[in-house]
């Protein structure tokens, strides 16, 4: 019990200490200004109270003295003037403070977003491929990235309310010491109740993240333009809308349930407060009736008690806000603490410009984190300089996984991958990844200009680099770009104003150009022509080696016309290399490859036959 209590004080204190460096780093200027103005606000606020008290004293003691009263008018003017001045300064400090707090909030929010982005960029691919990632990120962002800025405001407000409360309690103590414990009775229960519900709401929100994200996903499906076609044709709109409403209803009901309980609790604590107040009033009335207290004390109590209640409520509010800040800040810290497992070594081995030996998999096995069965088993594979290697296999056999390991998006569970005879974990990560120009099956469509879509393959290039049109030519995308309204400057996709939509095959050609622009040693093409028409595919592979310009290549494809081009072919089934060799060798083996090749060949021949002889 005691340790729980100390932890509930230490925890927030720790969060506050941790957050200060972030505030300072985000904007030292606005942090100082917003703190300075809140202090000024408190100073002027208390100053006004003090001056008012002095003014009332002067008015009551010195003005009622006839001619002498008139002589004291100067002092009255002085206090009136000073109180007025303090009021103006108080207002100015409050307004400028609001401005400084807003500026600080915006700076901090942008700074935190930048930190979150930095972490997201550095995180492992494995992190993105787990739902835990999305939950952590969603939680970190949902509660506002400007929360660190709020901590200072809440902290200073807490000090302000505490000072006010102490002043008022001291005043009440002078009326009767008995009133003080009753006052505590009024302040403490609401504090307990508030803290309890802050924690409950937080726990509930944490549990609800997944559901919120599901609802958000449905919202995206319903409103984003990419899904509009299927949604209409399959008449999914109303169904998805109702599911969305279902999720929202669950969330709403649970949330309102907590609010209902809190209302009951607040009425109860309010009742205690009211009973306390009237109990005190009855006690004071009795004391006054018996002549043990003055009527003035009674009046003072009536005036001050409410102030004590307000100061108490403010204090409770600030404490619960700080507690809430602490809980949500922890979520942001949790995200910022995620360290990538795949990192560069401290002393990386230097990579040669040209490959002499190439890349080799040695008994590589792999299992995705968080799953319980292996995807690759003891794979041995080699890509030599200037060699074109094809990887063939049915869906889900592990081909893409192999590529992910090759690019060091994951590290093998067992075995090793060697480049030029050195384990790839010994190279600098960025330098190593620059060895590859990759087009994945699920390549990205950037809603940006054509030029950027290609240049993103090597962001080190100048925007007007001639390598961009050169890559477009290699990928066979040049003619299509020439036909676009603004050529390389055409904005693609319908996402933004003035955007121009292109076909799936055209997007794929741009992705191919993006892989070609990279000054890599190895091109990896995962189903690179799945959306290309046969002519485009033929043109690409007809002069493929010339287009590669001395690079090696790995091509994953189901089209055997493409695979025939390769110098060497690996057939992968269920995560194992089951056949390997050149086309003729594999045909002779009469295994998987032979069967697949014959099946496709048969279709081609039948198709040709039916076209020629209808
Ligand atoms: P291919 O490219 O040959 O079609 P993949 O390499 O994509 O096959 O997938 C191989 C197997 O690994 C599949 O059974 C798939 O379910 C599993 N898999 C792929 N990606 C992941 C992932 N991120 N997490 C867990 N399992 C995965």
mmCIF file of N, CA and C in Angstrom, residues 96-179:
data_model
loop_
_atom_site.group_PDB
_atom_site.id
_atom_site.type_symbol
_atom_site.label_atom_id
_atom_site.label_comp_id
_atom_site.label_asym_id
_atom_site.label_seq_id
_atom_site.Cartn_x
_atom_site.Cartn_y
_atom_site.Cartn_z
ATOM 1 N N UNK A 96 -0.175 37.144 -22.830
ATOM 2 C CA UNK A 96 1.115 36.840 -23.483
ATOM 3 C C UNK A 96 1.529 35.402 -23.144
ATOM 4 N N UNK A 97 1.222 35.001 -21.895
ATOM 5 C CA UNK A 97 1.532 33.627 -21.479
ATOM 6 C C UNK A 97 0.786 32.617 -22.345
ATOM 7 N N UNK A 98 -0.503 32.913 -22.666
ATOM 8 C CA UNK A 98 -1.273 32.013 -23.541
ATOM 9 C C UNK A 98 -0.590 31.868 -24.890
ATOM 10 N N UNK A 99 -0.137 33.022 -25.385
ATOM 11 C CA UNK A 99 0.543 33.021 -26.692
ATOM 12 C C UNK A 99 1.825 32.176 -26.620
ATOM 13 N N UNK A 100 2.611 32.423 -25.550
ATOM 14 C CA UNK A 100 3.877 31.686 -25.413
ATOM 15 C C UNK A 100 3.614 30.189 -25.270
ATOM 16 N N UNK A 101 2.521 29.857 -24.528
ATOM 17 C CA UNK A 101 2.223 28.430 -24.349
ATOM 18 C C UNK A 101 1.804 27.779 -25.662
ATOM 19 N N UNK A 102 1.029 28.556 -26.462
ATOM 20 C CA UNK A 102 0.614 27.997 -27.753
ATOM 21 C C UNK A 102 1.849 27.758 -28.639
ATOM 22 N N UNK A 103 2.736 28.785 -28.665
ATOM 23 C CA UNK A 103 3.948 28.652 -29.489
ATOM 24 C C UNK A 103 4.781 27.468 -29.013
ATOM 25 N N UNK A 104 4.906 27.344 -27.697
ATOM 26 C CA UNK A 104 5.704 26.244 -27.158
ATOM 27 C C UNK A 104 5.064 24.901 -27.509
ATOM 28 N N UNK A 105 3.722 24.848 -27.352
ATOM 29 C CA UNK A 105 2.999 23.611 -27.665
ATOM 30 C C UNK A 105 3.242 23.182 -29.103
ATOM 31 N N UNK A 106 3.163 24.143 -30.040
ATOM 32 C CA UNK A 106 3.350 23.809 -31.454
ATOM 33 C C UNK A 106 4.772 23.333 -31.727
ATOM 34 N N UNK A 107 5.741 24.038 -31.127
ATOM 35 C CA UNK A 107 7.134 23.633 -31.318
ATOM 36 C C UNK A 107 7.373 22.221 -30.788
ATOM 37 N N UNK A 108 6.864 21.997 -29.555
ATOM 38 C CA UNK A 108 7.094 20.695 -28.925
ATOM 39 C C UNK A 108 6.425 19.581 -29.730
ATOM 40 N N UNK A 109 5.199 19.881 -30.189
ATOM 41 C CA UNK A 109 4.469 18.881 -30.949
ATOM 42 C C UNK A 109 5.233 18.495 -32.220
ATOM 43 N N UNK A 110 5.733 19.495 -32.944
ATOM 44 C CA UNK A 110 6.490 19.206 -34.169
ATOM 45 C C UNK A 110 7.775 18.456 -33.848
ATOM 46 N N UNK A 111 8.385 18.843 -32.738
ATOM 47 C CA UNK A 111 9.632 18.196 -32.344
ATOM 48 C C UNK A 111 9.387 16.722 -32.008
ATOM 49 N N UNK A 112 8.305 16.473 -31.252
ATOM 50 C CA UNK A 112 8.006 15.092 -30.872
ATOM 51 C C UNK A 112 7.673 14.263 -32.109
ATOM 52 N N UNK A 113 6.931 14.871 -33.050
ATOM 53 C CA UNK A 113 6.623 14.147 -34.282
ATOM 54 C C UNK A 113 7.891 13.773 -35.024
ATOM 55 N N UNK A 114 8.837 14.690 -35.020
ATOM 56 C CA UNK A 114 10.103 14.420 -35.695
ATOM 57 C C UNK A 114 10.836 13.246 -35.021
ATOM 58 N N UNK A 115 10.804 13.268 -33.675
ATOM 59 C CA UNK A 115 11.439 12.158 -32.951
ATOM 60 C C UNK A 115 10.755 10.832 -33.277
ATOM 61 N N UNK A 116 9.421 10.874 -33.290
ATOM 62 C CA UNK A 116 8.659 9.658 -33.586
ATOM 63 C C UNK A 116 8.989 9.177 -35.002
ATOM 64 N N UNK A 117 9.077 10.129 -35.949
ATOM 65 C CA UNK A 117 9.424 9.738 -37.323
ATOM 66 C C UNK A 117 10.827 9.148 -37.383
ATOM 67 N N UNK A 118 11.751 9.765 -36.647
ATOM 68 C CA UNK A 118 13.124 9.251 -36.653
ATOM 69 C C UNK A 118 13.146 7.807 -36.174
ATOM 70 N N UNK A 119 12.383 7.549 -35.104
ATOM 71 C CA UNK A 119 12.318 6.189 -34.572
ATOM 72 C C UNK A 119 11.677 5.244 -35.580
ATOM 73 N N UNK A 120 10.593 5.732 -36.211
ATOM 74 C CA UNK A 120 9.879 4.874 -37.165
ATOM 75 C C UNK A 120 10.788 4.521 -38.338
ATOM 76 N N UNK A 121 11.603 5.496 -38.789
ATOM 77 C CA UNK A 121 12.502 5.245 -39.914
ATOM 78 C C UNK A 121 13.564 4.213 -39.525
ATOM 79 N N UNK A 122 14.040 4.305 -38.277
ATOM 80 C CA UNK A 122 15.131 3.422 -37.848
ATOM 81 C C UNK A 122 14.643 2.029 -37.453
ATOM 82 N N UNK A 123 13.347 1.911 -37.139
ATOM 83 C CA UNK A 123 12.854 0.629 -36.613
ATOM 84 C C UNK A 123 13.001 -0.494 -37.634
ATOM 85 N N UNK A 124 13.119 -1.724 -37.122
ATOM 86 C CA UNK A 124 13.230 -2.887 -38.009
ATOM 87 C C UNK A 124 11.949 -3.096 -38.798
ATOM 88 N N UNK A 125 12.100 -3.761 -39.945
ATOM 89 C CA UNK A 125 10.911 -4.110 -40.728
ATOM 90 C C UNK A 125 9.991 -4.994 -39.890
ATOM 91 N N UNK A 126 10.615 -5.859 -39.060
ATOM 92 C CA UNK A 126 9.838 -6.777 -38.224
ATOM 93 C C UNK A 126 8.838 -6.012 -37.361
ATOM 94 N N UNK A 127 9.249 -4.834 -36.919
ATOM 95 C CA UNK A 127 8.408 -3.997 -36.068
ATOM 96 C C UNK A 127 7.143 -3.583 -36.823
ATOM 97 N N UNK A 128 7.332 -3.215 -38.117
ATOM 98 C CA UNK A 128 6.196 -2.781 -38.929
ATOM 99 C C UNK A 128 5.286 -3.942 -39.288
ATOM 100 N N UNK A 129 5.848 -5.142 -39.272
ATOM 101 C CA UNK A 129 5.041 -6.286 -39.660
ATOM 102 C C UNK A 129 4.345 -6.927 -38.461
ATOM 103 N N UNK A 130 4.290 -6.192 -37.335
ATOM 104 C CA UNK A 130 3.546 -6.707 -36.188
ATOM 105 C C UNK A 130 2.494 -5.694 -35.773
ATOM 106 N N UNK A 131 1.358 -6.200 -35.272
ATOM 107 C CA UNK A 131 0.284 -5.267 -34.921
ATOM 108 C C UNK A 131 0.640 -4.504 -33.653
ATOM 109 N N UNK A 132 1.594 -5.041 -32.885
ATOM 110 C CA UNK A 132 2.001 -4.366 -31.660
ATOM 111 C C UNK A 132 2.562 -2.982 -31.987
ATOM 112 N N UNK A 133 3.280 -2.923 -33.113
ATOM 113 C CA UNK A 133 3.855 -1.658 -33.547
ATOM 114 C C UNK A 133 2.768 -0.606 -33.711
ATOM 115 N N UNK A 134 1.727 -0.997 -34.442
ATOM 116 C CA UNK A 134 0.671 -0.023 -34.722
ATOM 117 C C UNK A 134 -0.009 0.419 -33.444
ATOM 118 N N UNK A 135 -0.197 -0.545 -32.518
ATOM 119 C CA UNK A 135 -0.830 -0.177 -31.258
ATOM 120 C C UNK A 135 0.027 0.801 -30.472
ATOM 121 N N UNK A 136 1.333 0.536 -30.397
ATOM 122 C CA UNK A 136 2.212 1.433 -29.637
ATOM 123 C C UNK A 136 2.221 2.814 -30.273
ATOM 124 N N UNK A 137 2.342 2.832 -31.584
ATOM 125 C CA UNK A 137 2.412 4.122 -32.269
ATOM 126 C C UNK A 137 1.102 4.893 -32.116
ATOM 127 N N UNK A 138 -0.004 4.184 -32.301
ATOM 128 C CA UNK A 138 -1.306 4.827 -32.212
ATOM 129 C C UNK A 138 -1.500 5.454 -30.834
ATOM 130 N N UNK A 139 -1.125 4.688 -29.801
ATOM 131 C CA UNK A 139 -1.267 5.200 -28.434
ATOM 132 C C UNK A 139 -0.403 6.432 -28.225
ATOM 133 N N UNK A 140 0.833 6.345 -28.736
ATOM 134 C CA UNK A 140 1.759 7.458 -28.529
ATOM 135 C C UNK A 140 1.217 8.732 -29.162
ATOM 136 N N UNK A 141 0.562 8.597 -30.303
ATOM 137 C CA UNK A 141 0.148 9.801 -31.009
ATOM 138 C C UNK A 141 -1.230 10.280 -30.598
ATOM 139 N N UNK A 142 -2.111 9.307 -30.279
ATOM 140 C CA UNK A 142 -3.496 9.637 -30.030
ATOM 141 C C UNK A 142 -3.633 10.713 -28.957
ATOM 142 N N UNK A 143 -2.796 10.645 -27.948
ATOM 143 C CA UNK A 143 -2.965 11.546 -26.826
ATOM 144 C C UNK A 143 -2.226 12.860 -27.025
ATOM 145 N N UNK A 144 -1.897 13.143 -28.245
ATOM 146 C CA UNK A 144 -1.327 14.455 -28.504
ATOM 147 C C UNK A 144 0.150 14.515 -28.229
ATOM 148 N N UNK A 145 0.873 14.944 -29.247
ATOM 149 C CA UNK A 145 2.314 14.991 -29.067
ATOM 150 C C UNK A 145 2.730 16.279 -28.364
ATOM 151 N N UNK A 146 1.744 17.128 -28.047
ATOM 152 C CA UNK A 146 2.132 18.349 -27.323
ATOM 153 C C UNK A 146 2.016 18.161 -25.814
ATOM 154 N N UNK A 147 1.732 16.918 -25.415
ATOM 155 C CA UNK A 147 1.591 16.664 -23.987
ATOM 156 C C UNK A 147 2.821 17.083 -23.175
ATOM 157 N N UNK A 148 4.030 16.858 -23.692
ATOM 158 C CA UNK A 148 5.192 17.315 -22.915
ATOM 159 C C UNK A 148 5.102 18.792 -22.561
ATOM 160 N N UNK A 149 4.562 19.596 -23.476
ATOM 161 C CA UNK A 149 4.458 21.035 -23.208
ATOM 162 C C UNK A 149 3.453 21.303 -22.096
ATOM 163 N N UNK A 150 2.423 20.457 -22.017
ATOM 164 C CA UNK A 150 1.394 20.674 -20.996
ATOM 165 C C UNK A 150 1.934 20.447 -19.589
ATOM 166 N N UNK A 151 2.936 19.580 -19.490
ATOM 167 C CA UNK A 151 3.448 19.233 -18.161
ATOM 168 C C UNK A 151 3.871 20.482 -17.394
ATOM 169 N N UNK A 152 4.591 21.376 -18.081
ATOM 170 C CA UNK A 152 5.090 22.572 -17.397
ATOM 171 C C UNK A 152 3.920 23.435 -16.936
ATOM 172 N N UNK A 153 2.951 23.628 -17.827
ATOM 173 C CA UNK A 153 1.780 24.423 -17.469
ATOM 174 C C UNK A 153 1.097 23.805 -16.246
ATOM 175 N N UNK A 154 0.874 22.491 -16.315
ATOM 176 C CA UNK A 154 0.190 21.839 -15.194
ATOM 177 C C UNK A 154 0.977 21.961 -13.896
ATOM 178 N N UNK A 155 2.285 21.849 -14.030
ATOM 179 C CA UNK A 155 3.142 21.914 -12.852
ATOM 180 C C UNK A 155 3.065 23.302 -12.203
ATOM 181 N N UNK A 156 3.148 24.344 -13.033
ATOM 182 C CA UNK A 156 3.122 25.701 -12.488
ATOM 183 C C UNK A 156 1.741 26.048 -11.934
ATOM 184 N N UNK A 157 0.708 25.563 -12.628
ATOM 185 C CA UNK A 157 -0.651 25.779 -12.130
ATOM 186 C C UNK A 157 -0.830 25.095 -10.776
ATOM 187 N N UNK A 158 -0.195 23.942 -10.644
ATOM 188 C CA UNK A 158 -0.269 23.194 -9.389
ATOM 189 C C UNK A 158 0.340 24.030 -8.258
ATOM 190 N N UNK A 159 1.487 24.624 -8.554
ATOM 191 C CA UNK A 159 2.145 25.462 -7.544
ATOM 192 C C UNK A 159 1.239 26.641 -7.196
ATOM 193 N N UNK A 160 0.657 27.230 -8.231
ATOM 194 C CA UNK A 160 -0.227 28.381 -8.015
ATOM 195 C C UNK A 160 -1.403 27.993 -7.110
ATOM 196 N N UNK A 161 -2.077 26.885 -7.444
ATOM 197 C CA UNK A 161 -3.230 26.457 -6.639
ATOM 198 C C UNK A 161 -2.787 26.130 -5.220
ATOM 199 N N UNK A 162 -1.607 25.508 -5.079
ATOM 200 C CA UNK A 162 -1.129 25.134 -3.747
ATOM 201 C C UNK A 162 -0.897 26.386 -2.906
ATOM 202 N N UNK A 163 -0.291 27.426 -3.505
ATOM 203 C CA UNK A 163 -0.034 28.672 -2.759
ATOM 204 C C UNK A 163 -1.362 29.291 -2.312
ATOM 205 N N UNK A 164 -2.316 29.317 -3.244
ATOM 206 C CA UNK A 164 -3.623 29.897 -2.914
ATOM 207 C C UNK A 164 -4.269 29.113 -1.770
ATOM 208 N N UNK A 165 -4.180 27.789 -1.844
ATOM 209 C CA UNK A 165 -4.818 26.952 -0.827
ATOM 210 C C UNK A 165 -4.176 27.186 0.539
ATOM 211 N N UNK A 166 -2.845 27.255 0.543
ATOM 212 C CA UNK A 166 -2.146 27.476 1.811
ATOM 213 C C UNK A 166 -2.588 28.811 2.423
ATOM 214 N N UNK A 167 -2.692 29.848 1.569
ATOM 215 C CA UNK A 167 -3.099 31.171 2.060
ATOM 216 C C UNK A 167 -4.492 31.109 2.680
ATOM 217 N N UNK A 168 -5.393 30.446 1.974
ATOM 218 C CA UNK A 168 -6.769 30.393 2.456
ATOM 219 C C UNK A 168 -6.878 29.545 3.723
ATOM 220 N N UNK A 169 -6.136 28.410 3.742
ATOM 221 C CA UNK A 169 -6.177 27.538 4.928
ATOM 222 C C UNK A 169 -5.658 28.304 6.153
ATOM 223 N N UNK A 170 -4.599 29.085 5.938
ATOM 224 C CA UNK A 170 -4.059 29.878 7.046
ATOM 225 C C UNK A 170 -5.125 30.837 7.585
ATOM 226 N N UNK A 171 -5.869 31.416 6.683
ATOM 227 C CA UNK A 171 -6.926 32.355 7.078
ATOM 228 C C UNK A 171 -8.018 31.637 7.878
ATOM 229 N N UNK A 172 -8.386 30.446 7.387
ATOM 230 C CA UNK A 172 -9.437 29.680 8.065
ATOM 231 C C UNK A 172 -8.952 29.233 9.449
ATOM 232 N N UNK A 173 -7.672 28.916 9.523
ATOM 233 C CA UNK A 173 -7.087 28.497 10.799
ATOM 234 C C UNK A 173 -7.270 29.596 11.846
ATOM 235 N N UNK A 174 -7.159 30.862 11.413
ATOM 236 C CA UNK A 174 -7.313 31.967 12.368
ATOM 237 C C UNK A 174 -8.751 32.072 12.867
ATOM 238 N N UNK A 175 -9.701 31.569 12.054
ATOM 239 C CA UNK A 175 -11.093 31.600 12.514
ATOM 240 C C UNK A 175 -11.292 30.512 13.574
ATOM 241 N N UNK A 176 -10.946 29.242 13.202
ATOM 242 C CA UNK A 176 -10.968 28.153 14.186
ATOM 243 C C UNK A 176 -10.141 26.985 13.659
ATOM 244 N N UNK A 177 -9.205 26.490 14.462
ATOM 245 C CA UNK A 177 -8.359 25.375 13.989
ATOM 246 C C UNK A 177 -9.185 24.137 13.643
ATOM 247 N N UNK A 178 -10.368 23.994 14.234
ATOM 248 C CA UNK A 178 -11.211 22.820 13.995
ATOM 249 C C UNK A 178 -11.678 22.726 12.544
ATOM 250 N N UNK A 179 -11.699 23.894 11.907
ATOM 251 C CA UNK A 179 -12.245 23.900 10.546
ATOM 252 C C UNK A 179 -11.292 23.248 9.540
#
